[in-house]
């Protein structure tokens, strides 16, 4: 079992290149199911979930080749299996995203109900309800969702804002007969990135980046070349690290326009930020100030940055309140941070944090992907040695985080038992 060993080592200085966004790359890879041509993707992060999606697509018969660095060619011309099995789906919730494109192109799909991080319920009802509105017949049995039917355009109003649901229905609608109107869509940058790629593939989509998208179905899509949007959550994690340790770091290949809510909170915490089209420089010369925040769908403050800001607030001057409105079980990092000397109390969807001047190194357990990141950046400012266990969560969402942080002065290494 691999772990990360972190020793507090002072301020961070230097440059970090931000990877492509996992939450954009996975639906883009699934979009390869929509065409018999080749979809070429660049800036793909080589993460555990990406490798799982690679296996999943190949298991369905697609031809997938990669340079092993950041590019994939996905050709759906040889697909001969419309079932996504439990063995692969169980580790990754994004696997449900093969349902819409497979059904739209082949008239049938069978997908195991997904697994993923244990941060709370993320039901797929909105996906299924939307596909039924488009004419699909759906049954659930033995842990699988089975969908059949020729899709036809319809008006679909999602009961809640759902990123995955929006992506699944958007992909399905591109090949549905007639016009589809999707209402209450998620507007996250990763949804926009998918929509822009689909347009390159020949889809007809209006309203990209808004809560209502209109899709005129086409008979077929073709291949294209597309680069994955930079990972705003990885970028935000590194910015929080510098805000906590002090120092000056420039993030290259970033997308500051996708993370304005996070940048605003960092400025409120006292960080000096300079942004350009594809880079962000942060300089921190003092202890951060405590900031209150409430997670909401984009363009508000993202739930995927909540744990990192709880860690920042743990060492900030003053007290703060963090309210989590997206997932009901996303404060599992709190007891681990308290083991390091933080003063945090969490009840229901609210955490109250009294900032302390210093944390102490300890052995802590990563309970989910973003909790892993919060414990790592806490370890950067803790006195002594911090061991973060169960980092398999981390490898699902961060590419070479120990190398990137090590490159700017952090003392962090991966160890094996």
Short mmCIF file of C-alpha atoms in Angstrom, two decimals, residues 28 45 73 142 183 202 239 270 276 281 306 319 335 374 397 410:
data_model
loop_
_atom_site.label_atom_id
_atom_site.label_comp_id
_atom_site.label_asym_id
_atom_site.label_seq_id
_atom_site.Cartn_x
_atom_site.Cartn_y
_atom_site.Cartn_z
CA UNK A 28 -14.77 13.57 -23.74
CA UNK A 45 -4.22 13.62 -17.51
CA UNK A 73 -6.94 8.42 -30.25
CA UNK A 142 -29.27 -7.31 -11.25
CA UNK A 183 -33.31 22.94 -19.25
CA UNK A 202 -20.62 18.01 -36.19
CA UNK A 239 -2.97 27.96 -4.96
CA UNK A 270 -4.88 37.86 1.59
CA UNK A 276 -3.15 36.13 -17.61
CA UNK A 281 0.84 33.79 -10.22
CA UNK A 306 -14.22 22.84 -0.05
CA UNK A 319 -12.74 31.93 12.67
CA UNK A 335 -11.46 14.51 12.05
CA UNK A 374 -6.55 18.80 1.94
CA UNK A 397 -7.71 12.94 -9.62
CA UNK A 410 7.86 20.85 -0.85
#
